[in-house]
Tab-separated table of C-alpha atoms and ligand atoms in Angstrom:
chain	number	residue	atom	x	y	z
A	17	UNK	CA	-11.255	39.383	-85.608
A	18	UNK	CA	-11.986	36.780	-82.771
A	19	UNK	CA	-9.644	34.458	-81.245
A	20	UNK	CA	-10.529	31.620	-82.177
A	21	UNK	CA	-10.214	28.784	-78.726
A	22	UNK	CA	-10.766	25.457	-78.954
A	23	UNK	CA	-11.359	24.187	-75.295
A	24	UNK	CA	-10.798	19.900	-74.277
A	25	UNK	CA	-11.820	20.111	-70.528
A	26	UNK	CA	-11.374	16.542	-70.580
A	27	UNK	CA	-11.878	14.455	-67.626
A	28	UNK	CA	-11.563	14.703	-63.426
A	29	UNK	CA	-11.563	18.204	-62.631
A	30	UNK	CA	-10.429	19.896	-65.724
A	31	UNK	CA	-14.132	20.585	-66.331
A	32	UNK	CA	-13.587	22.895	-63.199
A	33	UNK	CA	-10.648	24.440	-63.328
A	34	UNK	CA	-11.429	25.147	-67.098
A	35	UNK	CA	-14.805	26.720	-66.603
A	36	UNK	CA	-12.524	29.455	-63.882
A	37	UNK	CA	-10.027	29.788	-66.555
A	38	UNK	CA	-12.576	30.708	-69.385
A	39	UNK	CA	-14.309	33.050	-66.591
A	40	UNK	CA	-10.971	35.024	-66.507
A	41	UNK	CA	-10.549	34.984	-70.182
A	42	UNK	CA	-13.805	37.008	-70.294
A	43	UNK	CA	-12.834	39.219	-67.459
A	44	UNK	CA	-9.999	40.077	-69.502
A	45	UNK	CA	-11.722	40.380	-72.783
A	46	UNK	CA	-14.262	43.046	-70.781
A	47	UNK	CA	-11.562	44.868	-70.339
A	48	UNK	CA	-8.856	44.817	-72.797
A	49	UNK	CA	-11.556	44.484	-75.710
A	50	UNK	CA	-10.312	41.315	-77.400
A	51	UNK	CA	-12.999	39.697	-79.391
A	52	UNK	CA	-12.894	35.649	-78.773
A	53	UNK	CA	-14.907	32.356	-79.540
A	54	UNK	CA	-14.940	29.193	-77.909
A	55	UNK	CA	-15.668	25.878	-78.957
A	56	UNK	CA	-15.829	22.858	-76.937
A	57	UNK	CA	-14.985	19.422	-77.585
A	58	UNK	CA	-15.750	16.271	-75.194
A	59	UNK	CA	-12.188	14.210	-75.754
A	60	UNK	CA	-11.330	12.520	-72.369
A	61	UNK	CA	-12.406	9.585	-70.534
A	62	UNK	CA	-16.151	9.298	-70.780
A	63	UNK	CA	-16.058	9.132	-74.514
A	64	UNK	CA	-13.414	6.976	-74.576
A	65	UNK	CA	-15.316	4.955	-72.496
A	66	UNK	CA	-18.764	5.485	-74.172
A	67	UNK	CA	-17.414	5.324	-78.046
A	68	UNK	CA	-13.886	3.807	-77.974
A	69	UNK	CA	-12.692	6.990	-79.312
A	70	UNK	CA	-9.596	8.737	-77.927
A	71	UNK	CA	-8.967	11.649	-80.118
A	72	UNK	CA	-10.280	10.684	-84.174
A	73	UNK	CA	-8.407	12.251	-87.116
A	74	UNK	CA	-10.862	14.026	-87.999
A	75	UNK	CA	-10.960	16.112	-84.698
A	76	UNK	CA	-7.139	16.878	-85.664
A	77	UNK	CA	-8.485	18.437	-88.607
A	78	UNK	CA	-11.267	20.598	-86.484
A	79	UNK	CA	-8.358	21.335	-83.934
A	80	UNK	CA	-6.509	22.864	-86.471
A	81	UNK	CA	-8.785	25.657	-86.956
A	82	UNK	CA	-8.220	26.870	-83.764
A	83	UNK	CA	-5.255	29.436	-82.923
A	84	UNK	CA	-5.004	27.906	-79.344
A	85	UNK	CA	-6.399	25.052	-77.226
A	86	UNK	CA	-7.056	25.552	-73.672
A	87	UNK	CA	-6.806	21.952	-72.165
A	88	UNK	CA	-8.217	20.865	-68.309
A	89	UNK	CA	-7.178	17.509	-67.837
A	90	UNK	CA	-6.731	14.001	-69.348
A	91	UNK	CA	-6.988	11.040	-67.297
A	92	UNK	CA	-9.831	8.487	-66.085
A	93	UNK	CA	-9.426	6.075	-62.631
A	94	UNK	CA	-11.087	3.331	-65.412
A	95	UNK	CA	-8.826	3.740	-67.997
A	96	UNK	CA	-5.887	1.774	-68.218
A	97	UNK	CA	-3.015	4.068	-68.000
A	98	UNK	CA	-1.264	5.435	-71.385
A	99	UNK	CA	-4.107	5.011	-73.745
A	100	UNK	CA	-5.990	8.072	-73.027
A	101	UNK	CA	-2.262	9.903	-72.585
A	102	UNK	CA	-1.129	8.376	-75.945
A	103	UNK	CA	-4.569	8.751	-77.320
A	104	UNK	CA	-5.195	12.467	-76.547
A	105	UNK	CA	-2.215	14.336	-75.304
A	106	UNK	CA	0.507	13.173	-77.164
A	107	UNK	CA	-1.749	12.428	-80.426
A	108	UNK	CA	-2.096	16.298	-80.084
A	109	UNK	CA	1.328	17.519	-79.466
A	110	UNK	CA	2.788	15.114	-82.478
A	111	UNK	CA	-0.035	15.744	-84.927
A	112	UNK	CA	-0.074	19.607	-84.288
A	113	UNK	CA	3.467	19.683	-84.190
A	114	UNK	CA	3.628	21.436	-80.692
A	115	UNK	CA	7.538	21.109	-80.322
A	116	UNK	CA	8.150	23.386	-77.626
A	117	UNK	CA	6.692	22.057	-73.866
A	118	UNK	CA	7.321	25.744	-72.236
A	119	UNK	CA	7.235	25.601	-68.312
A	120	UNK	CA	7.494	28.575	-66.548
A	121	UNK	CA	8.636	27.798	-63.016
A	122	UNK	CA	7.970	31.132	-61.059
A	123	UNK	CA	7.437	31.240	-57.140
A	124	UNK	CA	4.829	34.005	-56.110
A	125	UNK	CA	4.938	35.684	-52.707
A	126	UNK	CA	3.122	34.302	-50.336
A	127	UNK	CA	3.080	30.288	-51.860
A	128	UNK	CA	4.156	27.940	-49.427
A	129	UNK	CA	7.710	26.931	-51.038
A	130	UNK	CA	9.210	23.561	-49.889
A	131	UNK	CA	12.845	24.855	-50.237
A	132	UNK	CA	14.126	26.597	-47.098
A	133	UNK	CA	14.928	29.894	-46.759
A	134	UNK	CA	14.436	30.309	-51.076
A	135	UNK	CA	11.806	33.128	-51.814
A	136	UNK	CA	10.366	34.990	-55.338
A	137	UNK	CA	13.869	36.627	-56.121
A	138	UNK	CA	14.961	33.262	-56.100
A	139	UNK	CA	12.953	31.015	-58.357
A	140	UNK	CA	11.872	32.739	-61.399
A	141	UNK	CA	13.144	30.268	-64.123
A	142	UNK	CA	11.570	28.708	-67.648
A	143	UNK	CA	12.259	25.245	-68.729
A	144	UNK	CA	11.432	24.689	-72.589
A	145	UNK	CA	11.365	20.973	-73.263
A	146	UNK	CA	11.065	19.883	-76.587
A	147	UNK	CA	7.690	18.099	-77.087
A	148	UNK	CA	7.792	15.499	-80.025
A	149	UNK	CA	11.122	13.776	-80.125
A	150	UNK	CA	13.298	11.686	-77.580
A	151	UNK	CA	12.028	8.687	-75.641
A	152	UNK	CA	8.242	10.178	-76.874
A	153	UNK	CA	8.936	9.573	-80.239
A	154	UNK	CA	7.411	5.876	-80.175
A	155	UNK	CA	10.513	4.074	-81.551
A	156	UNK	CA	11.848	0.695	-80.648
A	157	UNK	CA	9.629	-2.957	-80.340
A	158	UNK	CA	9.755	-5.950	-79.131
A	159	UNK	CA	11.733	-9.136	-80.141
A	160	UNK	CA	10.277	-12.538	-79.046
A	161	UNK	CA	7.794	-10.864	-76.861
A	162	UNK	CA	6.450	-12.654	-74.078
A	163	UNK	CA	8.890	-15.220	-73.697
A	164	UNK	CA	12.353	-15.435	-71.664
A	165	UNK	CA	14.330	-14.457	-73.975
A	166	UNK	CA	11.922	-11.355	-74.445
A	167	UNK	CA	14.094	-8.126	-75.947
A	168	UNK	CA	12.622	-4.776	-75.596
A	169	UNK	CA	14.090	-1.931	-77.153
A	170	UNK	CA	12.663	1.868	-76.373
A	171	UNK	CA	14.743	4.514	-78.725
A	172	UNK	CA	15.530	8.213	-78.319
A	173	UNK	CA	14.974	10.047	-81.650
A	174	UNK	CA	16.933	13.251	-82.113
A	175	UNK	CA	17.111	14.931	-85.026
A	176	UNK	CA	19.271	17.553	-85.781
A	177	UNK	CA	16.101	19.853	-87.255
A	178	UNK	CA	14.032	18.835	-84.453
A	179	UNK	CA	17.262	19.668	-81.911
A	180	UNK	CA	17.706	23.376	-83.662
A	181	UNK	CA	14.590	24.384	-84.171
A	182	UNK	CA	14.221	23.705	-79.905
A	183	UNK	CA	17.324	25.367	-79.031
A	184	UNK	CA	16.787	28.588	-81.395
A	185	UNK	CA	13.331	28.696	-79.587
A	186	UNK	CA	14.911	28.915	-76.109
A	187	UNK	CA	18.050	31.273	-77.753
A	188	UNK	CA	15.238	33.659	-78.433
A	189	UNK	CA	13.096	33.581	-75.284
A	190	UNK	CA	16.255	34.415	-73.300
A	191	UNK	CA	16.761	37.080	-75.194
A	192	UNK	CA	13.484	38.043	-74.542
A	193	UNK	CA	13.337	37.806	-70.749
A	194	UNK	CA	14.573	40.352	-68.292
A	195	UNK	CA	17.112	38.388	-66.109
A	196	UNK	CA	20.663	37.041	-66.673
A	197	UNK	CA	19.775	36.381	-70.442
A	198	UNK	CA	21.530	32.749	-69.494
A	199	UNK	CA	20.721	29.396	-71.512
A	200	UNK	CA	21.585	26.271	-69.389
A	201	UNK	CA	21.656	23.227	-71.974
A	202	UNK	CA	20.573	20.408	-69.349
A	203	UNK	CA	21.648	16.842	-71.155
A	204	UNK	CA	23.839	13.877	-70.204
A	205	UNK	CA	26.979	14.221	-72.957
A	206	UNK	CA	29.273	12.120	-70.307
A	207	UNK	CA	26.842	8.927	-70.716
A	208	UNK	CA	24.445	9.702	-73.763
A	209	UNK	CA	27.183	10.220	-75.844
A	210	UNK	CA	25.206	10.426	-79.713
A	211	UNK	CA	22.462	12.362	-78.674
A	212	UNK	CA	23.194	15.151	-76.629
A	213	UNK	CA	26.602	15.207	-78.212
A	214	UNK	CA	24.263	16.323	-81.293
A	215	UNK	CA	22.580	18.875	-78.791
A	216	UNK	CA	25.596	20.150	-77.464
A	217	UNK	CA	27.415	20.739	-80.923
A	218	UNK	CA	24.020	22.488	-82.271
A	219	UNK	CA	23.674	24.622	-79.161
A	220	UNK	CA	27.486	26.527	-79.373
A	221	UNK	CA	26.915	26.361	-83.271
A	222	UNK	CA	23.718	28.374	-83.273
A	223	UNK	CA	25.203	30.469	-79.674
A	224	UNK	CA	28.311	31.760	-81.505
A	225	UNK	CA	26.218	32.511	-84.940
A	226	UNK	CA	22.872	33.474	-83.968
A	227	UNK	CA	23.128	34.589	-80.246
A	228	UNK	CA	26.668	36.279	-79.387
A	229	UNK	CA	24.826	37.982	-76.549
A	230	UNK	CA	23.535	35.024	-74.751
A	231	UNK	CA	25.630	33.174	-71.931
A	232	UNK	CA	25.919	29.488	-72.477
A	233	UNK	CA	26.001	27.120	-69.849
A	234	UNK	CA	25.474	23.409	-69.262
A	235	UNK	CA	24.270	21.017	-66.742
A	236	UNK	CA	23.731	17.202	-66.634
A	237	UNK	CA	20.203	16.105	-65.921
A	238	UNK	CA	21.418	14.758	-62.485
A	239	UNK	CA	23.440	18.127	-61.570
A	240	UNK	CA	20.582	20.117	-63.010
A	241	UNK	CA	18.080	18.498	-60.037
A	242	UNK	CA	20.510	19.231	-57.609
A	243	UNK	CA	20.826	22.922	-58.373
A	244	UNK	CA	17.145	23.449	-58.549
A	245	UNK	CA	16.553	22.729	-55.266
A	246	UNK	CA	19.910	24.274	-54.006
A	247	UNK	CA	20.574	27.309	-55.908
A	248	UNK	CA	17.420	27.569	-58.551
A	249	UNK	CA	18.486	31.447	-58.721
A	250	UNK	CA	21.190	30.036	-61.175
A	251	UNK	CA	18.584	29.341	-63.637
A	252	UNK	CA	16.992	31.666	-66.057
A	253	UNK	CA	16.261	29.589	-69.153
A	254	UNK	CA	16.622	25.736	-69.368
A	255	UNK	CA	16.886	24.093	-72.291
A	256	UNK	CA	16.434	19.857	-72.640
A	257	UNK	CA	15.068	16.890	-74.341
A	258	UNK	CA	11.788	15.218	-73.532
A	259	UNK	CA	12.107	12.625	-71.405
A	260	UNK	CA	14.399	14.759	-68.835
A	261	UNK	CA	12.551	18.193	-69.470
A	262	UNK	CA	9.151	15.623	-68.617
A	263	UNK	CA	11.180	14.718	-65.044
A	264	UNK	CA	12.406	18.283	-64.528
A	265	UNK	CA	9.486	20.219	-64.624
A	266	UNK	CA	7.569	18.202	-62.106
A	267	UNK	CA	10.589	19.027	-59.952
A	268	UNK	CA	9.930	22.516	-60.920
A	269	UNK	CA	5.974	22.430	-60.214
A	270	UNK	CA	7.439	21.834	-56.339
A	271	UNK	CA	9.679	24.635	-56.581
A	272	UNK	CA	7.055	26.698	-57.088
A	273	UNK	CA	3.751	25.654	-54.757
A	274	UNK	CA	2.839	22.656	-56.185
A	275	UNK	CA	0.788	21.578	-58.843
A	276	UNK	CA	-1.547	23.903	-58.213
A	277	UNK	CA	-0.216	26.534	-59.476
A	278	UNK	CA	2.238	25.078	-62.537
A	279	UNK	CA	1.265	25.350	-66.190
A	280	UNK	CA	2.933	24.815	-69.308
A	281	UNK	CA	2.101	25.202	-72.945
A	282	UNK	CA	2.732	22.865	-76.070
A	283	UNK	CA	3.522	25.705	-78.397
A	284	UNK	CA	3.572	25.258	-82.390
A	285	UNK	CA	5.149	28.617	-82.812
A	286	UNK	CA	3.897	28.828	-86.351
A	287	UNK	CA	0.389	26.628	-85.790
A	288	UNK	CA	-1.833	26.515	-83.013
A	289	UNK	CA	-0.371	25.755	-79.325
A	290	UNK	CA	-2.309	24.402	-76.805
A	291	UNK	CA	-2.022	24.751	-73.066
A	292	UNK	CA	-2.791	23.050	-70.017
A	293	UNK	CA	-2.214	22.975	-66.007
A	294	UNK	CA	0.280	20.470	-65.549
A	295	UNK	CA	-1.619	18.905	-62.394
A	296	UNK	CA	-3.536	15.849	-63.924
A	297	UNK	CA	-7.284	15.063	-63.649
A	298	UNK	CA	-7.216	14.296	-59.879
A	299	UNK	CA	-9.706	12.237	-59.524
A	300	UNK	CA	-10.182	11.505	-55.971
A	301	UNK	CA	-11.237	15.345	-55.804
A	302	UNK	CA	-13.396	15.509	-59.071
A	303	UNK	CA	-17.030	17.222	-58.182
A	304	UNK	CA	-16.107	19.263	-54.829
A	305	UNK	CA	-15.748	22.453	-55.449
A	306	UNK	CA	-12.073	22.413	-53.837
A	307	UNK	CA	-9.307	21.818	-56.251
A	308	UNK	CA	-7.462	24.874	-57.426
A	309	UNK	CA	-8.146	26.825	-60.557
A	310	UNK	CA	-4.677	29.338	-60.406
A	311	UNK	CA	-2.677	26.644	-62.508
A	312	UNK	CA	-5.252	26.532	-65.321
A	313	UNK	CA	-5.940	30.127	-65.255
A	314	UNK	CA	-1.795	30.330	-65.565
A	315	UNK	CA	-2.351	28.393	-68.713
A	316	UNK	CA	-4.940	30.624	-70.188
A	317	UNK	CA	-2.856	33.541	-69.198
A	318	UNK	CA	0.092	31.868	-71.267
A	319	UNK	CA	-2.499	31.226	-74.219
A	320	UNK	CA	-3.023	35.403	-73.675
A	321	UNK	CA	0.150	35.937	-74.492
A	322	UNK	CA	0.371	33.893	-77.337
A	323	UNK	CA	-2.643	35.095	-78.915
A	324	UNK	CA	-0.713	38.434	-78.685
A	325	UNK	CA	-2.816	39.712	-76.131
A	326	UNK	CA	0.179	40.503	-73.504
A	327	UNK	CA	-1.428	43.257	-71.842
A	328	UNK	CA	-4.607	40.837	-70.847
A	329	UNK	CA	-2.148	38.168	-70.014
A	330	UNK	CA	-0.023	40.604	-67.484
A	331	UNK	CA	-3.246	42.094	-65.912
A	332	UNK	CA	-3.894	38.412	-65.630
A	333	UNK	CA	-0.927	37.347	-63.782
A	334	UNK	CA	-0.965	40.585	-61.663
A	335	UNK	CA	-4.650	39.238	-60.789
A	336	UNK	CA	-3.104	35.844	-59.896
A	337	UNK	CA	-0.488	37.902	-57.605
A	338	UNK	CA	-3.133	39.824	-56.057
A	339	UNK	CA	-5.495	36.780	-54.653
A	340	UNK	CA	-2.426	34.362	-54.332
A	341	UNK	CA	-0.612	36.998	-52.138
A	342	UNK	CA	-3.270	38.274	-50.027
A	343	UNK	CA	-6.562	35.660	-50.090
A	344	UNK	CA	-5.564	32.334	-50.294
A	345	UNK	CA	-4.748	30.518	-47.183
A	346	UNK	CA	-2.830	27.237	-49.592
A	347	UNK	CA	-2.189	26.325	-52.700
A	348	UNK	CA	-4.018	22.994	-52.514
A	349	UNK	CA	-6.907	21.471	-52.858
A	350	UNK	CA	-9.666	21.394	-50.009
A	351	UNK	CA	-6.961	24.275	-48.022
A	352	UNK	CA	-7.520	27.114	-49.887
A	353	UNK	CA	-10.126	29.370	-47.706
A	354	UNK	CA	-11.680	29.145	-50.905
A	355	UNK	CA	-13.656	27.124	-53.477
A	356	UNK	CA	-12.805	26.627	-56.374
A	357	UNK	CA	-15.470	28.432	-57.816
A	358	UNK	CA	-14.464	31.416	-55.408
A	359	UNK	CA	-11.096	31.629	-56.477
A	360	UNK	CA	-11.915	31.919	-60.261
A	361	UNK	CA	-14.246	34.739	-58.906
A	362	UNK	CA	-11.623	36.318	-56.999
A	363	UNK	CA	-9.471	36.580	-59.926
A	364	UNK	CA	-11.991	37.724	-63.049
A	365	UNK	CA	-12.548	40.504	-60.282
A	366	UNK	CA	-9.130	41.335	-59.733
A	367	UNK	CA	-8.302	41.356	-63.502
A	368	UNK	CA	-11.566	43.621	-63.832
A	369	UNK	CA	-10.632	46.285	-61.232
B	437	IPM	C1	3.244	15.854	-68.923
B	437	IPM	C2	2.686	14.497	-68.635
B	437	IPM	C3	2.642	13.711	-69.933
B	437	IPM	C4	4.057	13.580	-70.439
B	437	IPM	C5	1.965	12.338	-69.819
B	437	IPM	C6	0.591	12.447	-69.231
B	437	IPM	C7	1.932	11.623	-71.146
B	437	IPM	O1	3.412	13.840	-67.667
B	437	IPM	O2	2.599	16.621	-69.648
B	437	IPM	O3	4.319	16.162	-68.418
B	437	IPM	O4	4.761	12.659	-70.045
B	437	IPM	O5	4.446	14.428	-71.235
B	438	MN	MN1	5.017	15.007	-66.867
């Protein structure tokens, strides 16, 4: 049967980066044999602009057709900020219940790293955030709005579902990787003392029960900044809330060559995930030909994997390697040595040789 792949190459350059993404996926359907079919669906800025429409129930229902969603960007220069965000993005993460944000945070040889002397043995860690609680959960109002005595409250929603079903995620994808098989919790229990109290109690519940084998450790959010850019060898999975695992990973997409190159997936482990380079729409290089695709074809090589197509998705990343290590001059836009359009070539050739 084919994959089905719903695609949302939404506005700036995600329309670019997407197409090189989609040009790998068939690269690596040539030659692993997956069957796949794409539909694509205009959400974004224009149509918001054009029809007032961010992302209509009705599209939910479509969406959830789809085993995975291959997202370029969302974001418009003439759009006020949040509504396209709120309207789009995190419409789609709530409604599809995507309640893992996975962030791989990987260095390849040869990326420009802004951390001295740190190099591929050293940065090679995931951060799973959990995508539909927290500060994102939309809770709080105002009181007496607009005047000086103007009250506005913004809650964190953790619940302790929501909380284990994160954690066992991350429990499991340790297991699963080939490193120190070490879960750091990253919270604040000394000042947040409901919430990640509630995390922290869950965590060594479900450790000692479910996942003997696993090492346990734990960070505050502050400490766990501080260690990412001074010893991010320490970390092999990450586990946090939304708001801080939101902060973190931009941190991380530094680590590892900029944005670029980082990409994350909002993963409904039982529904349909969608996935995304974690760059933004950047507009002010929209149309040239010189942002890069790598981060976007990351995503779709994530989406590979979760489609349970892991040998496509490691010739994939071996392709990324290959042109990342030995063609590419940056990992940003305009200093590549390469168009865009070149450097989705250079890939769907790598993955077909
Ligand atoms: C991200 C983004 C989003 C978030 C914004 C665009 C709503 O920053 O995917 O990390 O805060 O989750
Ligand atoms: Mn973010």
């Amino acid at each position: 049967m084919a994959h089905q792949i719903g695609v949302i190459p939404g506005d700036g350059t995600g329309p670019e980066v997407t197409v090189e993404a989609l040009k790998c996926l068939e690269a690596a359907s040539a030659k692993f044999g997956f069957k796949y079919e794409t539909t694509e669906f205009d959400f974004g800025g224009d149509r918001y602009k054009r029809t007032g429409e961010t992302l209509p129930d009705e599209a939910l229902d479509d969406l959830r057709g789809f085993r995975a969603i291959l997202l370029g960007a969302i974001g418009h220069p003439d759009v006020k900020p949040g509504i396209l965000e709120k309207g789009i993005l995190l419409k789609a993460r709530f409604a599809l219940d995507q309640y893992i944000n996975l962030r791989p945070v990987k260095l390849y040889p040869n990326v420009d790293c802004p951390l001295k002397d740190k190099t591929p043995d050293d940065i090679d860690f995931v951060v799973v955030r959990e995508n539909t609680e927290g500060l994102y959960a939309g809770a709080g109002g105002y009181l007496k709005q607009g005047t000086p005595d103007e009250i506005a409250v913004q809650e964190s929603i953790n619940t302790r579902k929501g909380v284990e079903r994160c954690l066992r995620y991350a429990f499991e994808l340790t297991r699963k990787r080939d490193k120190e098989k070490t879960l750091t919790l990253c919270g604040k229990t000394n000042v947040l003392t409901f919430a990640f109290d509630m995390w922290e109690r869950a965590f060594h519940e479900i450790g000692d029960a479910e996942f003997p084998d696993i090492k346990r450790d734990y960070a505050h959010v502050d400490a766990t900044v501080m260690w990412m850019v001074k010893n991010p060898e320490w970390f092999d999975v990450i586990v946090t809330d939304n708001m801080f695992g939101d902060i973190i990973t931009d941190l991380g997409a530094m680590v590892q060559g900029g944005m670029g190159v980082a990409a994350g997936g909002n993963i409904n482990p039982e529904g349909v995930s969608m996935f995304e380079p974690i760059g933004g729409s950047a507009p002010k290089y929209t149309g040239q030909n010189v942002i890069n695709p790598i981060a976007c074809i990351s995503a779709c090589q994530m989406m590979l994997d979760t489609l349970g197509e892991a040998e496509a998705a490691a010739a994939v990343e071996k392709a990324i390697i290959d042109v990342v290590g030995t063609k590419l001059k940056s990992m940003s836009a305009g200093r590549m040595g390469y168009s865009t359009t070149e450097v989705g070539d250079l890939v769907a050739e790598a993955i077909a040789s």
